[in-house]
Amino acid sequence: MKARVHVMLKDGVLDPQGEAVRHALGHLGFSGVEGVRQGKVIELDLAATDAASAEAEVQKMCDKLLANTVIEKYTVEIV
Amino acid sequence: MKARVHVMLKDGVLDPQGEAVRHALGHLGFSGVEGVRQGKVIELDLAATDAASAEAEVQKMCDKLLANTVIEKYTVEIV
């Protein structure tokens, strides 16, 4: 079973990486880019076969390791 | 209009960051994680109002800046 986790900075948190991308796109001539936020995507191959328990397990992984929940939010998707 | 870009290493390309996450999850007691791949997700706020032209523009951004197409693959999604 595959799970996909998105980890993004929370909305109020400054995202210098995203800002750098926005500036770079502007310099390359891409106008009309009003904002950029950059985050991580983590794809996990799991041995689990039950979607609900796999999702709960991945949420624990996020809380313990994959996301810094002080400044980051995450979403878990079983695919 | 919002676009979401996923940038992942191509399948044959070694992903040391993903491997590090896999090992760390193992050490934390999460067994049953068979593989981990880590990539980037970039969320763009675009001024464009036409989905098709926005998608074409974002694909150009990927080819020019957001992805290293020698080793990375990307997907564009208009949300």
PDB file of C-alpha atoms in Angstrom:
ATOM      1  CA  MET A   1       0.000   0.000   0.000  1.00  0.00           C
ATOM      2  CA  LYS A   2       1.258   3.471  -0.848  1.00  0.00           C
ATOM      3  CA  ALA A   3       0.851   6.616   1.196  1.00  0.00           C
ATOM      4  CA  ARG A   4       1.655  10.150   0.160  1.00  0.00           C
ATOM      5  CA  VAL A   5       2.371  12.816   2.744  1.00  0.00           C
ATOM      6  CA  HIS A   6       2.432  16.537   1.995  1.00  0.00           C
ATOM      7  CA  VAL A   7       4.291  18.713   4.466  1.00  0.00           C
ATOM      8  CA  MET A   8       3.870  22.482   4.042  1.00  0.00           C
ATOM      9  CA  LEU A   9       4.758  25.425   6.248  1.00  0.00           C
ATOM     10  CA  LYS A  10       1.717  26.732   8.117  1.00  0.00           C
ATOM     11  CA  ASP A  11       0.015  29.720   6.540  1.00  0.00           C
ATOM     12  CA  GLY A  12       1.455  32.459   8.737  1.00  0.00           C
ATOM     13  CA  VAL A  13       5.015  31.131   8.566  1.00  0.00           C
ATOM     14  CA  LEU A  14       7.479  32.915   6.280  1.00  0.00           C
ATOM     15  CA  ASP A  15       8.653  30.702   3.401  1.00  0.00           C
ATOM     16  CA  PRO A  16      12.003  32.053   2.149  1.00  0.00           C
ATOM     17  CA  GLN A  17      12.440  29.121  -0.238  1.00  0.00           C
ATOM     18  CA  GLY A  18       9.099  29.864  -1.886  1.00  0.00           C
ATOM     19  CA  GLU A  19       9.941  33.564  -2.058  1.00  0.00           C
ATOM     20  CA  ALA A  20      13.258  32.751  -3.745  1.00  0.00           C
ATOM     21  CA  VAL A  21      11.407  30.674  -6.347  1.00  0.00           C
ATOM     22  CA  ARG A  22       8.921  33.509  -6.931  1.00  0.00           C
ATOM     23  CA  HIS A  23      11.736  36.012  -7.525  1.00  0.00           C
ATOM     24  CA  ALA A  24      13.574  33.619  -9.812  1.00  0.00           C
ATOM     25  CA  LEU A  25      10.423  33.032 -11.872  1.00  0.00           C
ATOM     26  CA  GLY A  26       9.986  36.804 -12.184  1.00  0.00           C
ATOM     27  CA  HIS A  27      13.554  37.202 -13.413  1.00  0.00           C
ATOM     28  CA  LEU A  28      12.939  34.471 -15.991  1.00  0.00           C
ATOM     29  CA  GLY A  29      10.031  36.479 -17.403  1.00  0.00           C
ATOM     30  CA  PHE A  30       7.141  34.593 -15.827  1.00  0.00           C
ATOM     31  CA  SER A  31       4.875  37.429 -14.768  1.00  0.00           C
ATOM     32  CA  GLY A  32       1.593  36.684 -13.053  1.00  0.00           C
ATOM     33  CA  VAL A  33       3.034  34.527 -10.285  1.00  0.00           C
ATOM     34  CA  GLU A  34       1.514  36.044  -7.166  1.00  0.00           C
ATOM     35  CA  GLY A  35       2.790  33.663  -4.554  1.00  0.00           C
ATOM     36  CA  VAL A  36       4.819  30.510  -4.141  1.00  0.00           C
ATOM     37  CA  ARG A  37       4.939  28.103  -1.209  1.00  0.00           C
ATOM     38  CA  GLN A  38       7.310  25.171  -1.247  1.00  0.00           C
ATOM     39  CA  GLY A  39       6.978  22.032   0.791  1.00  0.00           C
ATOM     40  CA  LYS A  40       7.914  18.380   0.881  1.00  0.00           C
ATOM     41  CA  VAL A  41       6.172  15.348  -0.483  1.00  0.00           C
ATOM     42  CA  ILE A  42       7.056  11.949   0.954  1.00  0.00           C
ATOM     43  CA  GLU A  43       5.906   8.735  -0.692  1.00  0.00           C
ATOM     44  CA  LEU A  44       5.896   5.667   1.514  1.00  0.00           C
ATOM     45  CA  ASP A  45       5.609   2.029   0.481  1.00  0.00           C
ATOM     46  CA  LEU A  46       3.908   0.242   3.339  1.00  0.00           C
ATOM     47  CA  ALA A  47       3.546  -3.447   4.107  1.00  0.00           C
ATOM     48  CA  ALA A  48       0.163  -2.762   5.753  1.00  0.00           C
ATOM     49  CA  THR A  49      -2.926  -3.887   3.880  1.00  0.00           C
ATOM     50  CA  ASP A  50      -5.613  -2.060   5.856  1.00  0.00           C
ATOM     51  CA  ALA A  51      -6.054   1.537   4.692  1.00  0.00           C
ATOM     52  CA  ALA A  52      -7.421   2.934   7.961  1.00  0.00           C
ATOM     53  CA  SER A  53      -4.659   1.519  10.163  1.00  0.00           C
ATOM     54  CA  ALA A  54      -2.028   2.500   7.581  1.00  0.00           C
ATOM     55  CA  GLU A  55      -3.292   6.065   7.650  1.00  0.00           C
ATOM     56  CA  ALA A  56      -3.184   6.160  11.454  1.00  0.00           C
ATOM     57  CA  GLU A  57       0.366   4.784  11.396  1.00  0.00           C
ATOM     58  CA  VAL A  58       1.494   7.392   8.863  1.00  0.00           C
ATOM     59  CA  GLN A  59      -0.044  10.156  10.968  1.00  0.00           C
ATOM     60  CA  LYS A  60       2.068   8.950  13.890  1.00  0.00           C
ATOM     61  CA  MET A  61       5.156   9.024  11.631  1.00  0.00           C
ATOM     62  CA  CYS A  62       4.338  12.623  10.716  1.00  0.00           C
ATOM     63  CA  ASP A  63       3.955  13.697  14.329  1.00  0.00           C
ATOM     64  CA  LYS A  64       7.160  11.984  15.382  1.00  0.00           C
ATOM     65  CA  LEU A  65       9.487  12.566  12.447  1.00  0.00           C
ATOM     66  CA  LEU A  66       8.212  13.768   9.108  1.00  0.00           C
ATOM     67  CA  ALA A  67       6.769  17.145  10.071  1.00  0.00           C
ATOM     68  CA  ASN A  68       7.709  19.815  12.581  1.00  0.00           C
ATOM     69  CA  THR A  69       4.182  20.477  13.770  1.00  0.00           C
ATOM     70  CA  VAL A  70       5.167  23.760  15.416  1.00  0.00           C
ATOM     71  CA  ILE A  71       5.576  25.396  12.021  1.00  0.00           C
ATOM     72  CA  GLU A  72       4.423  22.779   9.519  1.00  0.00           C
ATOM     73  CA  LYS A  73       1.101  21.198   8.605  1.00  0.00           C
ATOM     74  CA  TYR A  74       0.723  17.856   6.870  1.00  0.00           C
ATOM     75  CA  THR A  75      -1.834  15.848   4.975  1.00  0.00           C
ATOM     76  CA  VAL A  76      -1.839  12.072   4.570  1.00  0.00           C
ATOM     77  CA  GLU A  77      -3.324  10.399   1.530  1.00  0.00           C
ATOM     78  CA  ILE A  78      -3.519   6.653   0.943  1.00  0.00           C
ATOM     79  CA  VAL A  79      -3.104   5.943  -2.775  1.00  0.00           C
TER      80      VAL A  79
ATOM     81  CA  MET B   1      -5.834  30.220  -9.906  1.00  0.00           C
ATOM     82  CA  LYS B   2      -3.701  27.766  -7.980  1.00  0.00           C
ATOM     83  CA  ALA B   3      -1.316  25.204  -9.404  1.00  0.00           C
ATOM     84  CA  ARG B   4       0.445  22.431  -7.551  1.00  0.00           C
ATOM     85  CA  VAL B   5       3.660  20.939  -8.887  1.00  0.00           C
ATOM     86  CA  HIS B   6       5.163  17.684  -7.633  1.00  0.00           C
ATOM     87  CA  VAL B   7       8.836  17.166  -8.350  1.00  0.00           C
ATOM     88  CA  MET B   8      10.210  13.686  -7.627  1.00  0.00           C
ATOM     89  CA  LEU B   9      13.460  11.974  -8.505  1.00  0.00           C
ATOM     90  CA  LYS B  10      13.055   9.642 -11.477  1.00  0.00           C
ATOM     91  CA  ASP B  11      12.554   6.000 -10.597  1.00  0.00           C
ATOM     92  CA  GLY B  12      16.080   4.744 -11.197  1.00  0.00           C
ATOM     93  CA  VAL B  13      17.744   7.627  -9.379  1.00  0.00           C
ATOM     94  CA  LEU B  14      19.094   6.982  -5.871  1.00  0.00           C
ATOM     95  CA  ASP B  15      17.252   8.989  -3.230  1.00  0.00           C
ATOM     96  CA  PRO B  16      19.522   9.326  -0.165  1.00  0.00           C
ATOM     97  CA  GLN B  17      17.069  11.654   1.577  1.00  0.00           C
ATOM     98  CA  GLY B  18      14.291   9.086   1.267  1.00  0.00           C
ATOM     99  CA  GLU B  19      16.632   6.326   2.451  1.00  0.00           C
ATOM    100  CA  ALA B  20      17.567   8.410   5.498  1.00  0.00           C
ATOM    101  CA  VAL B  21      13.876   8.833   6.332  1.00  0.00           C
ATOM    102  CA  ARG B  22      13.310   5.088   5.942  1.00  0.00           C
ATOM    103  CA  HIS B  23      16.151   4.267   8.336  1.00  0.00           C
ATOM    104  CA  ALA B  24      14.974   6.873  10.838  1.00  0.00           C
ATOM    105  CA  LEU B  25      11.434   5.458  10.776  1.00  0.00           C
ATOM    106  CA  GLY B  26      12.863   1.983  11.384  1.00  0.00           C
ATOM    107  CA  HIS B  27      14.827   3.243  14.386  1.00  0.00           C
ATOM    108  CA  LEU B  28      11.669   4.846  15.785  1.00  0.00           C
ATOM    109  CA  GLY B  29       9.954   1.463  15.700  1.00  0.00           C
ATOM    110  CA  PHE B  30       7.878   1.848  12.557  1.00  0.00           C
ATOM    111  CA  SER B  31       8.314  -1.501  10.917  1.00  0.00           C
ATOM    112  CA  GLY B  32       6.623  -2.259   7.634  1.00  0.00           C
ATOM    113  CA  VAL B  33       7.999   0.727   5.753  1.00  0.00           C
ATOM    114  CA  GLU B  34       9.393  -0.827   2.604  1.00  0.00           C
ATOM    115  CA  GLY B  35      10.484   2.250   0.723  1.00  0.00           C
ATOM    116  CA  VAL B  36      10.503   6.016   0.951  1.00  0.00           C
ATOM    117  CA  ARG B  37      10.935   8.601  -1.799  1.00  0.00           C
ATOM    118  CA  GLN B  38      11.078  12.268  -0.969  1.00  0.00           C
ATOM    119  CA  GLY B  39      10.362  15.101  -3.334  1.00  0.00           C
ATOM    120  CA  LYS B  40       9.219  18.689  -3.491  1.00  0.00           C
ATOM    121  CA  VAL B  41       5.777  20.179  -3.790  1.00  0.00           C
ATOM    122  CA  ILE B  42       5.453  23.743  -5.039  1.00  0.00           C
ATOM    123  CA  GLU B  43       2.169  25.630  -4.801  1.00  0.00           C
ATOM    124  CA  LEU B  44       1.809  28.588  -7.134  1.00  0.00           C
ATOM    125  CA  ASP B  45      -0.762  31.379  -6.990  1.00  0.00           C
ATOM    126  CA  LEU B  46      -1.276  32.492 -10.562  1.00  0.00           C
ATOM    127  CA  ALA B  47      -2.969  35.579 -11.967  1.00  0.00           C
ATOM    128  CA  ALA B  48      -4.061  33.588 -15.037  1.00  0.00           C
ATOM    129  CA  THR B  49      -7.729  32.684 -15.305  1.00  0.00           C
ATOM    130  CA  ASP B  50      -7.569  30.092 -18.091  1.00  0.00           C
ATOM    131  CA  ALA B  51      -6.685  26.639 -16.788  1.00  0.00           C
ATOM    132  CA  ALA B  52      -5.179  25.295 -20.005  1.00  0.00           C
ATOM    133  CA  SER B  53      -2.843  28.230 -20.584  1.00  0.00           C
ATOM    134  CA  ALA B  54      -1.933  28.297 -16.880  1.00  0.00           C
ATOM    135  CA  GLU B  55      -0.966  24.636 -17.053  1.00  0.00           C
ATOM    136  CA  ALA B  56       1.176  25.227 -20.141  1.00  0.00           C
ATOM    137  CA  GLU B  57       2.887  28.169 -18.408  1.00  0.00           C
ATOM    138  CA  VAL B  58       3.599  26.107 -15.286  1.00  0.00           C
ATOM    139  CA  GLN B  59       5.068  23.315 -17.435  1.00  0.00           C
ATOM    140  CA  LYS B  60       7.462  25.879 -18.906  1.00  0.00           C
ATOM    141  CA  MET B  61       8.391  26.980 -15.385  1.00  0.00           C
ATOM    142  CA  CYS B  62       9.150  23.374 -14.492  1.00  0.00           C
ATOM    143  CA  ASP B  63      11.358  22.837 -17.526  1.00  0.00           C
ATOM    144  CA  LYS B  64      13.242  26.084 -16.948  1.00  0.00           C
ATOM    145  CA  LEU B  65      13.554  26.273 -13.178  1.00  0.00           C
ATOM    146  CA  LEU B  66      11.499  24.077 -10.897  1.00  0.00           C
ATOM    147  CA  ALA B  67      12.738  20.637 -11.933  1.00  0.00           C
ATOM    148  CA  ASN B  68      16.045  19.237 -13.077  1.00  0.00           C
ATOM    149  CA  THR B  69      14.623  17.096 -15.857  1.00  0.00           C
ATOM    150  CA  VAL B  70      17.822  15.053 -16.171  1.00  0.00           C
ATOM    151  CA  ILE B  71      17.099  13.334 -12.863  1.00  0.00           C
ATOM    152  CA  GLU B  72      13.659  14.570 -11.832  1.00  0.00           C
ATOM    153  CA  LYS B  73      10.116  14.114 -13.104  1.00  0.00           C
ATOM    154  CA  TYR B  74       7.270  16.490 -12.392  1.00  0.00           C
ATOM    155  CA  THR B  75       3.500  16.600 -12.508  1.00  0.00           C
ATOM    156  CA  VAL B  76       1.393  19.748 -12.789  1.00  0.00           C
ATOM    157  CA  GLU B  77      -2.082  19.938 -11.321  1.00  0.00           C
ATOM    158  CA  ILE B  78      -4.404  22.942 -11.527  1.00  0.00           C
ATOM    159  CA  VAL B  79      -6.481  23.169  -8.332  1.00  0.00           C
TER     160      VAL B  79
END
